[in-house]
């Protein structure tokens, strides 16, 4: 998908800086802030709402909120309705 | 010129999904002395697809099934005589060995109390096992223990040859652009397939490894079988495996019966054509009705205990179910072009350059006339990658490797570095997203890419050419976007290969459907289409399928 509008809610208070979420993203949405020892959700427009980062976070610090309407399968079926 | 780190390894593996990781482990088991380095665009063990999929592994009861029997069934029912039956027999015969290997590497394969694998039958010849989704993490850990080295967040840019033989690769960090030139005696590509960023879970398949191989001169085979599509719910876009057996139109007519008599375990392209035919006849929207038993969300989770993957699957299902108020469906184009041509030892047409897994599933000839994975052969994605990895691991691991490294031309590297970074140096230009949009317009609508016709393919090629024109104008603001530029360029190449090869194949066969050539033509088309880069031009030729000595032969 391109130009998605999914949101990622991050609770920095809960985060213990384990880097699991950073490593888990398969499309480079998440970067690592070395000073703050926290993830940065830098390229959210490329997020695929796969939920992997949320599922590996043992501290429940991440919530992926998909906006499905921002994903387009590009079938021309609207035209045939 | 920019600073370039100089690195070396006996074997360089590009891509740290299950294919690359299994190959690394196998190489070290065969020859512990080999220096093996894995370079991965994201994080090996976390990246790729094996940990985001169903985790289904195909199982063959080898006490009951003869590999030749399955090869015959496959050629007739699935691969439509375009598959390499010899390779298929080897793949089937290694099934237990592959599962045992994974288990020995620490992968959690479910077992019964008596120690046998927990298997569920899926058809007269096949069965399945579900593996937990930490499969890749387990194999990375094992490979690390054997001394395999890893460089993460680093992408392949170009491959180099000394004469004909592979000699190295240029890679760059996607975090800060740090460049490394890696001299290697053997290189294994394990970079996955081309999915054009359409289906979300498939989105890491961007074909940049395929493109690098093509640029280096490696031949491609079966590029026209990169047009997989699956039925998905129109709101969440969650795919519905098996849904094609339950399709109804707006008049509540059961339309599955128009293309198949009995339920099958896997989708075929006729289901996609049927959707399109019904929609254009004004009979849409199309929905599924599973009857009183309902859909089967979560069936795998109930059958197999998978503690690692459980949360991931539940989050996906719950989130999708919250928006799916009905079972309206439409096709989701997935692609899965996997065309790097390899021989039975997984070597490409460039000596010393090998490929394993999703980047060469069609290119190996294993799948036949279907896009792969899954190649209408569920549970063969992961195991095909493991199969290739074991074959490649043995081929390289038992070779006497020369002591010296091949040369890499400084001038070629300088030219490539300049080309690689060109989008970063531009003040004005177009975003790679613009290029991808044109490619998606060409590939996503199934009446262009799956239910094909010359006129519609010409229209699609129009979009591909628009995309191609924009490639030199792409601009990147940072390293992440630079990666997107490289991937966009690879998508243009894949789309071009798809349509050129598809126009050439003037028949319908297996998954491959042409409205203007509806019949299978064994007289003229028991052939593979080979796509090659000759001095910058895309050339197409054919190669006869050497079917004469194989167990299955077409009737006419
Ligand atoms: C939703 C879904 C469900 C699936 N379900 C199943 C199933 O139930 N059973 C089954 O058997 N198969 C399934 N599959 C298919 C299976 O996951 C794949 O066939 C298998 O994982 C392929 O492994 P691979 O290592 O060849 O490729 P990948 O897993 O795609 O790995 C390729 C790796 O290469 C890296 N890479 C790519 N380009 C570069 C570059 N230029 N430089 C450096 N690194 C690069 C990528 O980041 C990635 O880590 C499924 C796939 C998906 C998406
Ligand atoms: S996985 Fe959770 S705890 Fe670990 S770094 Fe990410 S947000 Fe923080
Ligand atoms: S949901 Fe998936 S794609 Fe999105 S940031 Fe998390 S890991 Fe990356």
GROMACS .gro file of C-alpha atoms in nm, chain A residues 20-21 24 50-64, chain B residues 51-52 133 307-316:
model
   31
   20UNK     CA    1   1.162  -0.527   1.969
   21UNK     CA    2   0.919  -0.306   1.778
   24UNK     CA    3   0.998  -0.611   1.393
   50UNK     CA    4   0.046  -0.575   1.004
   51UNK     CA    5   0.028  -0.543   1.388
   52UNK     CA    6   0.363  -0.712   1.432
   53UNK     CA    7   0.516  -0.423   1.630
   54UNK     CA    8   0.216  -0.417   1.860
   55UNK     CA    9   0.221  -0.791   1.913
   56UNK     CA   10   0.591  -0.809   2.004
   57UNK     CA   11   0.570  -0.527   2.259
   58UNK     CA   12   0.553  -0.692   2.598
   59UNK     CA   13   0.471  -0.362   2.767
   60UNK     CA   14   0.159  -0.283   2.561
   61UNK     CA   15   0.311   0.050   2.468
   62UNK     CA   16   0.196   0.037   2.104
   63UNK     CA   17  -0.147   0.041   1.947
   64UNK     CA   18  -0.187   0.024   1.570
  132UNK     CA   19   0.644  -1.482   1.025
  133UNK     CA   20   0.344  -1.286   0.894
  214UNK     CA   21   0.556  -1.773   1.364
  388UNK     CA   22   0.198  -1.907   2.151
  389UNK     CA   23   0.427  -1.669   1.959
  390UNK     CA   24   0.200  -1.602   1.663
  391UNK     CA   25  -0.124  -1.604   1.862
  392UNK     CA   26  -0.141  -1.235   1.958
  393UNK     CA   27  -0.044  -1.124   1.609
  394UNK     CA   28  -0.319  -1.328   1.445
  395UNK     CA   29  -0.584  -1.229   1.698
  396UNK     CA   30  -0.504  -0.857   1.657
  397UNK     CA   31  -0.538  -0.888   1.281
   0.00000   0.00000   0.00000
